[in-house]
Backbone as JSON Lines, residues from 0, in Angstrom:
{"i":0,"aa":"X","n":[47.64,10.49,-47.8],"ca":[47.01,11.64,-47.15],"c":[45.44,11.62,-47.37]}
{"i":1,"aa":"X","n":[45.08,11.21,-48.51],"ca":[43.5,11.02,-48.72],"c":[42.95,10.05,-47.8]}
{"i":2,"aa":"X","n":[43.63,8.98,-47.37],"ca":[43.1,7.85,-46.62],"c":[42.93,8.55,-45.0]}
{"i":3,"aa":"X","n":[44.03,9.3,-44.8],"ca":[43.87,9.82,-43.41],"c":[42.85,10.68,-43.29]}
{"i":4,"aa":"X","n":[42.47,11.65,-44.2],"ca":[41.42,12.51,-44.15],"c":[40.04,11.67,-44.23]}
{"i":5,"aa":"X","n":[40.01,10.78,-44.94],"ca":[38.72,9.89,-45.02],"c":[38.51,9.21,-43.68]}
{"i":6,"aa":"X","n":[39.53,8.66,-43.16],"ca":[39.42,7.93,-41.82],"c":[38.97,8.97,-40.81]}
{"i":7,"aa":"X","n":[39.54,10.06,-40.79],"ca":[39.05,11.21,-39.83],"c":[37.7,11.55,-39.87]}
{"i":8,"aa":"X","n":[37.3,11.73,-41.19],"ca":[35.84,12.1,-41.52],"c":[34.89,11.06,-40.99]}
{"i":9,"aa":"X","n":[35.38,9.88,-41.37],"ca":[34.44,8.64,-40.89],"c":[34.44,8.47,-39.38]}
{"i":10,"aa":"X","n":[35.49,8.7,-38.67],"ca":[35.57,8.67,-37.21],"c":[34.69,9.8,-36.58]}
{"i":11,"aa":"X","n":[34.75,11.04,-37.21],"ca":[34.03,12.08,-36.64],"c":[32.45,11.77,-36.82]}
{"i":12,"aa":"X","n":[32.18,11.4,-38.09],"ca":[30.79,11.0,-38.49],"c":[30.2,9.86,-37.51]}
{"i":13,"aa":"X","n":[30.96,8.92,-37.18],"ca":[30.54,7.94,-36.36],"c":[30.28,8.53,-34.87]}
{"i":14,"aa":"X","n":[31.21,9.26,-34.43],"ca":[31.16,9.74,-33.09],"c":[29.87,10.62,-33.07]}
{"i":15,"aa":"X","n":[29.63,11.55,-33.97],"ca":[28.53,12.47,-33.96],"c":[27.07,11.57,-33.95]}
{"i":16,"aa":"X","n":[27.1,10.54,-34.85],"ca":[25.97,9.8,-34.86],"c":[25.57,9.13,-33.59]}
{"i":17,"aa":"X","n":[26.54,8.61,-32.88],"ca":[26.27,7.98,-31.69],"c":[25.78,9.01,-30.67]}
{"i":18,"aa":"X","n":[26.45,10.13,-30.51],"ca":[25.98,11.1,-29.53],"c":[24.47,11.62,-30.03]}
{"i":19,"aa":"X","n":[24.24,11.76,-31.23],"ca":[22.9,12.3,-31.58],"c":[21.93,11.18,-31.29]}
{"i":20,"aa":"X","n":[22.08,9.8,-31.18],"ca":[21.01,8.93,-30.74],"c":[20.98,8.86,-29.31]}
{"i":21,"aa":"X","n":[21.82,9.45,-28.54],"ca":[21.69,9.4,-27.19],"c":[22.53,8.29,-26.68]}
{"i":22,"aa":"X","n":[23.21,7.46,-27.38],"ca":[23.85,6.29,-26.84],"c":[25.09,6.66,-26.07]}
{"i":23,"aa":"X","n":[25.9,7.53,-26.6],"ca":[27.23,7.83,-26.09],"c":[27.07,8.8,-24.85]}
{"i":24,"aa":"X","n":[25.95,9.71,-24.89],"ca":[25.84,10.63,-23.79],"c":[25.1,10.14,-22.64]}
{"i":25,"aa":"X","n":[24.47,9.05,-22.62],"ca":[23.81,8.5,-21.48],"c":[24.63,7.9,-20.71]}
{"i":26,"aa":"X","n":[23.94,7.78,-19.28],"ca":[24.7,7.1,-18.25],"c":[23.93,6.47,-17.22]}
{"i":27,"aa":"X","n":[24.31,5.24,-16.69],"ca":[23.54,4.44,-15.62],"c":[24.58,4.28,-14.63]}
{"i":28,"aa":"X","n":[24.02,4.27,-13.26],"ca":[24.93,3.86,-12.17],"c":[25.35,2.46,-12.32]}
{"i":29,"aa":"X","n":[26.51,2.16,-11.69],"ca":[27.0,0.71,-11.93],"c":[26.12,-0.3,-11.62]}
{"i":30,"aa":"X","n":[25.18,-0.06,-10.65],"ca":[24.24,-1.13,-10.31],"c":[22.77,-0.65,-10.2]}
{"i":31,"aa":"X","n":[21.84,-1.42,-10.29],"ca":[20.4,-1.08,-9.76],"c":[20.3,-1.24,-8.26]}
{"i":32,"aa":"X","n":[19.13,-0.98,-7.85],"ca":[18.97,-1.05,-6.24],"c":[17.77,-1.73,-6.16]}
{"i":33,"aa":"X","n":[17.74,-2.72,-5.1],"ca":[16.49,-3.37,-4.8],"c":[16.64,-3.73,-3.38]}
{"i":34,"aa":"X","n":[15.49,-4.0,-2.56],"ca":[15.38,-4.46,-1.32],"c":[14.42,-5.62,-1.36]}
{"i":35,"aa":"X","n":[14.56,-6.52,-0.33],"ca":[13.62,-7.58,-0.4],"c":[12.42,-7.26,0.69]}
{"i":36,"aa":"X","n":[11.24,-7.58,0.16],"ca":[9.9,-7.35,0.87],"c":[10.03,-8.21,2.2]}
{"i":37,"aa":"X","n":[10.75,-9.35,2.06],"ca":[10.82,-10.15,3.3],"c":[11.71,-9.43,4.48]}
{"i":38,"aa":"X","n":[12.73,-8.8,3.93],"ca":[13.72,-8.14,4.73],"c":[13.24,-6.8,5.34]}
{"i":39,"aa":"X","n":[12.19,-6.16,4.62],"ca":[11.8,-4.96,4.98],"c":[11.13,-4.77,6.43]}
{"i":40,"aa":"X","n":[11.55,-3.8,7.09],"ca":[11.01,-3.63,8.55],"c":[9.73,-2.74,8.37]}
{"i":41,"aa":"X","n":[8.57,-3.31,8.32],"ca":[7.35,-2.6,7.93],"c":[6.78,-1.8,9.22]}
{"i":42,"aa":"X","n":[7.54,-2.09,10.34],"ca":[7.0,-1.44,11.62],"c":[7.46,0.02,11.6]}
{"i":43,"aa":"X","n":[8.64,0.33,10.85],"ca":[9.01,1.58,10.64],"c":[8.69,2.02,9.23]}
{"i":44,"aa":"X","n":[8.09,3.11,9.11],"ca":[7.65,3.81,7.67],"c":[8.49,4.97,7.56]}
{"i":45,"aa":"X","n":[9.19,5.02,6.38],"ca":[10.03,6.29,5.98],"c":[8.92,6.81,4.76]}
{"i":46,"aa":"X","n":[8.71,8.3,4.95],"ca":[7.94,8.93,4.09],"c":[8.43,10.33,4.24]}
{"i":47,"aa":"X","n":[9.02,10.79,2.96],"ca":[9.35,12.21,2.83],"c":[8.15,12.98,2.4]}
{"i":48,"aa":"X","n":[7.25,13.25,3.21],"ca":[6.14,13.91,2.92],"c":[6.22,15.18,2.08]}
{"i":49,"aa":"X","n":[7.11,16.02,2.6],"ca":[7.36,17.4,1.92],"c":[7.82,17.1,0.46]}
{"i":50,"aa":"X","n":[8.77,16.32,0.07],"ca":[9.26,16.04,-1.12],"c":[8.14,15.5,-2.01]}
{"i":51,"aa":"X","n":[7.41,14.51,-1.52],"ca":[6.56,13.83,-2.33],"c":[5.37,14.7,-2.57]}
{"i":52,"aa":"X","n":[4.85,15.72,-1.78],"ca":[3.96,16.58,-2.05],"c":[4.31,17.57,-3.06]}
{"i":53,"aa":"X","n":[5.67,18.0,-3.04],"ca":[6.13,18.88,-4.19],"c":[6.09,18.14,-5.34]}
{"i":54,"aa":"X","n":[6.58,16.99,-5.42],"ca":[6.59,16.16,-6.64],"c":[5.34,15.94,-7.27]}
{"i":55,"aa":"X","n":[4.44,15.68,-6.42],"ca":[3.09,15.48,-6.88],"c":[2.44,16.62,-7.62]}
{"i":56,"aa":"X","n":[2.91,17.72,-7.19],"ca":[2.46,19.06,-7.72],"c":[3.08,19.25,-9.07]}
{"i":57,"aa":"X","n":[4.4,18.97,-9.16],"ca":[5.22,19.29,-10.39],"c":[5.23,18.22,-11.45]}
{"i":58,"aa":"X","n":[4.95,17.0,-11.02],"ca":[5.25,15.91,-12.06],"c":[4.38,16.06,-13.23]}
{"i":59,"aa":"X","n":[3.22,16.46,-13.19],"ca":[2.46,16.49,-14.4],"c":[2.55,17.78,-15.16]}
{"i":60,"aa":"X","n":[3.54,18.8,-14.82],"ca":[3.79,20.04,-15.45],"c":[4.41,20.0,-16.58]}
{"i":61,"aa":"X","n":[5.05,18.94,-17.02],"ca":[5.64,18.77,-18.41],"c":[4.96,17.5,-18.96]}
{"i":62,"aa":"X","n":[4.02,17.92,-19.97],"ca":[3.36,16.8,-20.71],"c":[4.31,15.84,-21.37]}
{"i":63,"aa":"X","n":[5.48,16.5,-22.0],"ca":[6.31,15.64,-22.93],"c":[7.1,14.67,-22.14]}
{"i":64,"aa":"X","n":[7.46,15.19,-20.8],"ca":[8.21,14.33,-19.97],"c":[7.33,13.06,-19.33]}
{"i":65,"aa":"X","n":[6.1,13.59,-19.0],"ca":[5.09,12.59,-18.55],"c":[4.96,11.43,-19.59]}
{"i":66,"aa":"X","n":[4.69,12.0,-20.85],"ca":[4.47,11.08,-21.94],"c":[5.83,10.05,-22.1]}
{"i":67,"aa":"X","n":[6.88,10.75,-22.23],"ca":[8.11,9.88,-22.2],"c":[8.17,8.7,-21.06]}
{"i":68,"aa":"X","n":[7.8,9.13,-19.88],"ca":[7.77,8.11,-18.8],"c":[6.79,7.03,-18.96]}
{"i":69,"aa":"X","n":[5.52,7.42,-19.54],"ca":[4.56,6.46,-19.77],"c":[4.93,5.43,-21.12]}
{"i":70,"aa":"X","n":[5.53,6.19,-21.95],"ca":[5.97,5.35,-23.12],"c":[7.05,4.22,-22.59]}
{"i":71,"aa":"X","n":[8.01,4.69,-21.52],"ca":[8.91,3.74,-21.06],"c":[8.19,2.56,-20.35]}
{"i":72,"aa":"X","n":[7.18,3.01,-19.67],"ca":[6.42,1.81,-18.93],"c":[5.78,0.75,-20.07]}
{"i":73,"aa":"X","n":[5.25,1.54,-21.18],"ca":[4.74,0.68,-22.19],"c":[5.78,-0.32,-22.83]}
{"i":74,"aa":"X","n":[6.9,0.24,-23.06],"ca":[8.12,-0.54,-23.58],"c":[8.49,-1.59,-22.54]}
{"i":75,"aa":"X","n":[8.57,-1.17,-21.37],"ca":[9.08,-2.16,-20.32],"c":[8.02,-3.39,-20.29]}
{"i":76,"aa":"X","n":[6.68,-3.05,-20.32],"ca":[5.61,-4.12,-20.19],"c":[5.62,-4.98,-21.6]}
{"i":77,"aa":"X","n":[6.0,-4.31,-22.61],"ca":[6.11,-5.2,-23.76],"c":[7.18,-6.2,-23.6]}
{"i":78,"aa":"X","n":[8.43,-5.81,-23.25],"ca":[9.46,-6.7,-22.86],"c":[9.08,-7.77,-21.98]}
{"i":79,"aa":"X","n":[8.55,-7.44,-20.8],"ca":[7.92,-8.5,-19.88],"c":[7.08,-9.36,-20.53]}
{"i":80,"aa":"X","n":[6.08,-8.93,-21.36],"ca":[5.06,-9.74,-21.92],"c":[5.73,-10.78,-22.84]}
{"i":81,"aa":"X","n":[6.6,-10.33,-23.68],"ca":[7.37,-11.18,-24.58],"c":[8.17,-12.24,-23.82]}
{"i":82,"aa":"X","n":[8.48,-12.1,-22.51],"ca":[9.17,-13.07,-21.75],"c":[8.28,-13.96,-20.85]}
{"i":83,"aa":"X","n":[6.92,-13.69,-21.16],"ca":[5.89,-14.48,-20.3],"c":[5.61,-13.86,-18.96]}
{"i":84,"aa":"X","n":[6.1,-12.75,-18.63],"ca":[5.89,-12.06,-17.31],"c":[4.75,-11.29,-17.39]}
{"i":85,"aa":"X","n":[4.07,-10.95,-16.23],"ca":[2.92,-9.9,-16.11],"c":[3.31,-8.62,-16.29]}
{"i":86,"aa":"X","n":[2.35,-7.83,-16.86],"ca":[2.62,-6.35,-16.96],"c":[2.59,-5.65,-15.67]}
{"i":87,"aa":"X","n":[3.4,-4.6,-15.54],"ca":[3.54,-3.85,-14.35],"c":[2.41,-2.69,-14.52]}
{"i":88,"aa":"X","n":[1.78,-2.46,-13.28],"ca":[0.59,-1.58,-13.22],"c":[1.25,-0.19,-12.75]}
{"i":89,"aa":"X","n":[0.78,0.91,-13.39],"ca":[1.18,2.23,-13.09],"c":[0.87,2.48,-11.53]}
{"i":90,"aa":"X","n":[1.7,3.17,-10.78],"ca":[1.29,3.33,-9.34],"c":[1.63,4.91,-9.13]}
{"i":91,"aa":"X","n":[0.74,5.67,-8.98],"ca":[0.76,7.07,-8.65],"c":[1.85,7.32,-7.45]}
{"i":92,"aa":"X","n":[1.7,6.52,-6.31],"ca":[2.67,6.7,-5.43],"c":[4.13,6.49,-5.73]}
{"i":93,"aa":"X","n":[4.35,5.47,-6.54],"ca":[5.71,5.17,-7.17],"c":[5.97,6.41,-8.05]}
{"i":94,"aa":"X","n":[5.2,6.69,-8.79],"ca":[5.52,7.8,-9.79],"c":[5.94,9.2,-9.02]}
{"i":95,"aa":"X","n":[5.24,9.49,-7.95],"ca":[5.65,10.62,-7.1],"c":[6.96,10.27,-6.56]}
{"i":96,"aa":"X","n":[7.36,9.06,-6.01],"ca":[8.58,8.89,-5.36],"c":[9.73,8.9,-6.52]}
{"i":97,"aa":"X","n":[9.37,8.41,-7.77],"ca":[10.31,8.52,-8.89],"c":[10.68,9.97,-9.13]}
{"i":98,"aa":"X","n":[9.69,10.74,-9.18],"ca":[9.91,12.22,-9.49],"c":[10.85,12.95,-8.4]}
{"i":99,"aa":"X","n":[10.74,12.4,-7.22],"ca":[11.52,13.0,-6.08],"c":[12.93,12.5,-6.43]}
{"i":100,"aa":"X","n":[13.16,11.11,-6.75],"ca":[14.46,10.66,-6.86],"c":[15.01,11.18,-8.27]}
{"i":101,"aa":"X","n":[14.13,11.47,-9.3],"ca":[14.9,12.27,-10.52],"c":[15.44,13.55,-10.32]}
{"i":102,"aa":"X","n":[14.53,14.08,-9.38],"ca":[15.19,15.5,-9.18],"c":[16.49,15.45,-8.29]}
{"i":103,"aa":"X","n":[16.57,14.44,-7.34],"ca":[17.61,14.32,-6.38],"c":[18.89,13.88,-7.1]}
{"i":104,"aa":"X","n":[18.84,13.03,-8.03],"ca":[20.06,12.52,-8.83],"c":[20.63,13.49,-9.55]}
{"i":105,"aa":"X","n":[20.07,14.69,-9.93],"ca":[20.76,15.7,-10.63],"c":[22.04,16.15,-9.92]}
{"i":106,"aa":"X","n":[22.01,16.35,-8.55],"ca":[23.0,16.73,-7.65],"c":[24.06,15.36,-7.27]}
{"i":107,"aa":"X","n":[23.42,14.27,-6.98],"ca":[24.01,13.21,-6.5],"c":[23.44,12.04,-7.24]}
{"i":108,"aa":"X","n":[24.25,11.49,-8.4],"ca":[23.8,10.47,-9.19],"c":[24.0,9.19,-8.55]}
{"i":109,"aa":"X","n":[23.14,8.71,-7.65],"ca":[23.52,7.61,-6.84],"c":[22.15,7.21,-6.22]}
{"i":110,"aa":"X","n":[22.16,5.7,-5.77],"ca":[21.04,5.32,-5.07],"c":[21.0,5.74,-3.58]}
{"i":111,"aa":"X","n":[21.89,6.55,-3.24],"ca":[21.79,7.22,-1.91],"c":[21.26,8.51,-2.0]}
{"i":112,"aa":"X","n":[20.22,8.94,-1.29],"ca":[19.76,10.26,-1.3],"c":[20.68,11.35,-0.91]}
{"i":113,"aa":"X","n":[20.45,12.59,-1.22],"ca":[21.49,13.67,-0.86],"c":[21.64,13.88,0.39]}
{"i":114,"aa":"X","n":[20.64,13.41,1.32],"ca":[20.88,13.65,2.81],"c":[21.46,12.46,3.43]}
{"i":115,"aa":"X","n":[21.91,11.39,2.52],"ca":[22.76,10.31,3.13],"c":[21.8,9.11,3.3]}
{"i":116,"aa":"X","n":[20.45,9.16,3.28],"ca":[19.69,8.04,3.51],"c":[19.55,7.23,2.32]}
{"i":117,"aa":"X","n":[18.95,6.11,2.54],"ca":[18.55,5.11,1.48],"c":[17.65,5.48,0.5]}
{"i":118,"aa":"X","n":[17.65,5.19,-0.77],"ca":[16.8,5.44,-1.86],"c":[15.42,5.36,-1.41]}
{"i":119,"aa":"X","n":[15.1,4.21,-0.99],"ca":[13.71,3.74,-0.71],"c":[12.96,4.72,0.48]}
{"i":120,"aa":"X","n":[13.75,5.53,1.25],"ca":[13.19,6.26,2.18],"c":[12.31,7.47,1.83]}
{"i":121,"aa":"X","n":[12.07,7.63,0.52],"ca":[11.13,8.61,-0.13],"c":[9.86,8.11,0.36]}
{"i":122,"aa":"X","n":[9.55,6.92,0.06],"ca":[8.37,6.21,0.54],"c":[8.46,4.74,0.69]}
{"i":123,"aa":"X","n":[8.69,4.31,1.92],"ca":[9.15,2.95,2.17],"c":[8.06,1.99,1.97]}
{"i":124,"aa":"X","n":[6.87,2.55,1.92],"ca":[5.7,1.54,1.87],"c":[5.53,1.03,0.54]}
{"i":125,"aa":"X","n":[6.16,1.62,-0.55],"ca":[5.95,1.01,-1.92],"c":[7.22,0.96,-2.69]}
{"i":126,"aa":"X","n":[8.31,1.47,-2.19],"ca":[9.65,1.26,-3.12],"c":[10.32,0.21,-2.71]}
{"i":127,"aa":"X","n":[10.68,-0.73,-3.69],"ca":[11.34,-1.9,-3.54],"c":[12.31,-2.27,-4.55]}
{"i":128,"aa":"X","n":[12.37,-1.48,-5.72],"ca":[13.4,-1.57,-6.72],"c":[13.59,-0.24,-7.26]}
{"i":129,"aa":"X","n":[14.79,0.05,-7.82],"ca":[15.09,1.23,-8.44],"c":[16.14,1.18,-9.46]}
{"i":130,"aa":"X","n":[15.77,1.87,-10.65],"ca":[16.76,1.97,-11.85],"c":[16.8,3.62,-12.03]}
{"i":131,"aa":"X","n":[18.08,3.89,-12.29],"ca":[18.3,5.51,-12.55],"c":[19.15,5.47,-13.85]}
{"i":132,"aa":"X","n":[18.83,6.69,-14.37],"ca":[19.57,7.0,-15.7],"c":[19.61,8.55,-15.85]}
{"i":133,"aa":"X","n":[20.8,8.91,-16.62],"ca":[20.72,10.33,-17.07],"c":[21.08,10.6,-18.5]}
{"i":134,"aa":"X","n":[20.7,11.47,-19.02],"ca":[21.15,12.08,-20.43],"c":[20.63,11.06,-21.45]}
{"i":135,"aa":"X","n":[19.48,10.4,-21.3],"ca":[18.92,9.67,-22.35],"c":[17.63,10.42,-22.62]}
{"i":136,"aa":"X","n":[17.31,10.99,-23.73],"ca":[16.34,11.89,-24.18],"c":[15.19,11.03,-24.94]}
{"i":137,"aa":"X","n":[15.1,9.86,-24.83],"ca":[13.93,9.11,-25.39],"c":[13.65,7.91,-24.52]}
{"i":138,"aa":"X","n":[12.42,7.42,-24.45],"ca":[12.0,6.32,-23.65],"c":[12.82,4.94,-24.15]}
{"i":139,"aa":"X","n":[12.82,5.05,-25.45],"ca":[13.35,3.77,-25.97],"c":[14.99,3.7,-25.7]}
{"i":140,"aa":"X","n":[15.75,4.81,-25.67],"ca":[17.1,4.88,-25.4],"c":[17.23,4.29,-23.99]}
{"i":141,"aa":"X","n":[16.53,4.95,-23.11],"ca":[16.78,4.66,-21.61],"c":[16.28,3.17,-21.34]}
{"i":142,"aa":"X","n":[15.26,2.62,-22.04],"ca":[14.86,1.37,-21.74],"c":[16.03,0.33,-22.39]}
{"i":143,"aa":"X","n":[16.44,0.61,-23.6],"ca":[17.55,-0.13,-24.1],"c":[18.78,-0.25,-23.23]}
{"i":144,"aa":"X","n":[19.23,0.95,-22.59],"ca":[20.22,1.01,-21.68],"c":[20.09,0.2,-20.6]}
{"i":145,"aa":"X","n":[18.87,0.37,-19.89],"ca":[18.52,-0.55,-18.71],"c":[18.58,-2.06,-18.98]}
{"i":146,"aa":"X","n":[18.09,-2.28,-20.35],"ca":[17.98,-3.77,-20.6],"c":[19.5,-4.42,-21.01]}
{"i":147,"aa":"X","n":[20.37,-3.46,-21.24],"ca":[21.72,-3.88,-21.49],"c":[22.59,-4.02,-20.33]}
{"i":148,"aa":"X","n":[22.05,-3.59,-19.02],"ca":[22.77,-3.76,-17.95],"c":[22.09,-4.82,-17.05]}
{"i":149,"aa":"X","n":[22.97,-5.91,-16.72],"ca":[22.46,-7.0,-16.13],"c":[21.56,-6.74,-14.62]}
{"i":150,"aa":"X","n":[22.09,-5.9,-13.87],"ca":[21.31,-5.55,-12.72],"c":[20.12,-4.51,-12.78]}
{"i":151,"aa":"X","n":[20.09,-3.82,-13.91],"ca":[18.89,-2.98,-14.16],"c":[17.79,-3.82,-14.8]}
{"i":152,"aa":"X","n":[18.35,-4.64,-15.69],"ca":[17.49,-5.6,-16.47],"c":[16.86,-6.63,-15.37]}
{"i":153,"aa":"X","n":[17.55,-7.12,-14.4],"ca":[16.94,-7.86,-13.31],"c":[15.93,-7.23,-12.66]}
{"i":154,"aa":"X","n":[16.11,-5.9,-12.47],"ca":[14.9,-5.35,-11.8],"c":[13.66,-5.24,-12.51]}
{"i":155,"aa":"X","n":[13.88,-4.96,-13.89],"ca":[12.78,-4.9,-14.97],"c":[12.12,-6.17,-15.02]}
{"i":156,"aa":"X","n":[12.81,-7.35,-15.13],"ca":[12.45,-8.72,-15.42],"c":[11.93,-9.52,-13.86]}
{"i":157,"aa":"X","n":[12.04,-8.82,-12.88],"ca":[11.77,-9.43,-11.65],"c":[10.23,-9.89,-11.61]}
{"i":158,"aa":"X","n":[9.95,-11.04,-11.66],"ca":[8.61,-11.59,-11.73],"c":[7.66,-11.14,-10.58]}
{"i":159,"aa":"X","n":[8.16,-10.96,-9.44],"ca":[7.44,-10.59,-8.16],"c":[6.83,-9.16,-8.26]}
{"i":160,"aa":"X","n":[7.56,-8.23,-8.99],"ca":[7.01,-6.96,-9.03],"c":[5.69,-6.68,-9.73]}
{"i":161,"aa":"X","n":[4.83,-5.94,-9.14],"ca":[3.58,-5.76,-9.78],"c":[3.25,-4.33,-10.18]}
{"i":162,"aa":"X","n":[4.01,-3.42,-9.64],"ca":[3.69,-1.93,-9.87],"c":[5.0,-1.38,-10.28]}
{"i":163,"aa":"X","n":[4.69,-0.09,-11.02],"ca":[5.81,0.69,-11.52],"c":[5.47,2.16,-11.49]}
{"i":164,"aa":"X","n":[6.49,2.94,-11.21],"ca":[6.28,4.46,-11.45],"c":[7.67,4.79,-12.08]}
{"i":165,"aa":"X","n":[7.5,5.65,-13.22],"ca":[8.78,6.36,-13.78],"c":[8.56,7.87,-13.9]}
{"i":166,"aa":"X","n":[9.6,8.62,-13.54],"ca":[9.62,10.07,-13.82],"c":[10.84,10.44,-14.55]}
{"i":167,"aa":"X","n":[10.62,11.49,-15.21],"ca":[11.78,12.15,-15.94],"c":[11.8,13.6,-15.5]}
{"i":168,"aa":"X","n":[12.88,14.17,-15.07],"ca":[13.16,15.37,-14.64],"c":[14.22,16.05,-15.69]}
{"i":169,"aa":"X","n":[13.84,17.17,-16.16],"ca":[14.77,17.85,-17.1],"c":[15.2,19.19,-16.5]}
{"i":170,"aa":"X","n":[16.59,19.35,-16.65],"ca":[17.18,20.48,-15.99],"c":[17.02,21.68,-17.0]}
{"i":171,"aa":"X","n":[17.37,22.8,-16.6],"ca":[17.25,24.0,-17.36],"c":[18.35,24.0,-18.53]}
{"i":172,"aa":"X","n":[19.43,23.08,-18.39],"ca":[20.39,22.9,-19.49],"c":[19.81,21.8,-20.55]}
{"i":173,"aa":"X","n":[18.74,21.21,-20.22],"ca":[17.99,20.26,-21.09],"c":[18.46,18.9,-20.83]}
{"i":174,"aa":"X","n":[19.16,18.5,-19.82],"ca":[19.38,17.07,-19.53],"c":[18.28,16.33,-18.83]}
{"i":175,"aa":"X","n":[18.07,15.15,-19.21],"ca":[17.06,14.28,-18.68],"c":[17.68,13.3,-17.62]}
{"i":176,"aa":"X","n":[16.78,13.22,-16.44],"ca":[17.15,12.3,-15.41],"c":[16.0,11.52,-15.2]}
{"i":177,"aa":"X","n":[16.23,10.21,-15.27],"ca":[15.08,9.18,-15.17],"c":[15.26,8.46,-13.79]}
{"i":178,"aa":"X","n":[14.13,8.25,-13.33],"ca":[14.01,7.19,-12.06],"c":[12.86,6.32,-12.28]}
{"i":179,"aa":"X","n":[13.23,5.0,-12.32],"ca":[12.11,3.96,-12.31],"c":[12.07,3.16,-11.13]}
{"i":180,"aa":"X","n":[10.88,3.13,-10.39],"ca":[10.71,2.67,-9.09],"c":[9.73,1.35,-9.34]}
{"i":181,"aa":"X","n":[9.92,0.38,-8.51],"ca":[9.29,-0.91,-8.46],"c":[8.48,-1.33,-7.25]}
{"i":182,"aa":"X","n":[7.47,-1.87,-7.25],"ca":[6.96,-2.25,-6.04],"c":[6.09,-3.64,-6.15]}
{"i":183,"aa":"X","n":[5.52,-4.08,-5.05],"ca":[4.68,-5.23,-5.03],"c":[3.36,-4.97,-5.03]}
C-alpha cells in the first residue's frame, strides 16, 4: 500500500512539474510552413492592410510580450551563430505580420488564415517561412519546442533567411500564441 501511494505521489509530482515548465501544455502544428522565393509570383502582391495596420497599433502595447518576442529572436540567433549561420535581422514588417498571425491562430491554429487564404497573404512581400506555437509562456520554452521539431527547426536554420519577426498574443485567459515569420 505504501508503495502505491508513493508511486501515485511521484506520478502527480512529475506531471505537475512538467506542466509548470510549460513543456506539457504547449503545442506546435504538425509542420512549419515555408514557400520558395523562386516560386513566388511577385507580380501579385497580397497585403492585408487593415489587419497589419491594427497589428502595428497593438503590437507594442504589452511590453512583456514584446520583450519575450525579442528574447526569442536573441535565442534563435545564438543557435544559428553556434551552427555557423548568420544572425537574422529584426524586421518590423515581419513583426507586424507575425502579430496578425498570432491573433489569428487563437481561433484557427493552422498555417491557413481564418478566411481560408494562405498564411503568407498577410504580407506576401516579406513572408517566406512561418513557425507557430501556443501555450508556451517563455521564449526559451517556445524556441526549445521549435528546435525539437524537424520542420520548425529547418525554418530557423535555413541559411538563406535574413530577416525575422516574432510576435506573441495573449488571450484574456492568459494563453500565449506565438508566430515566427522569416524573410529574405
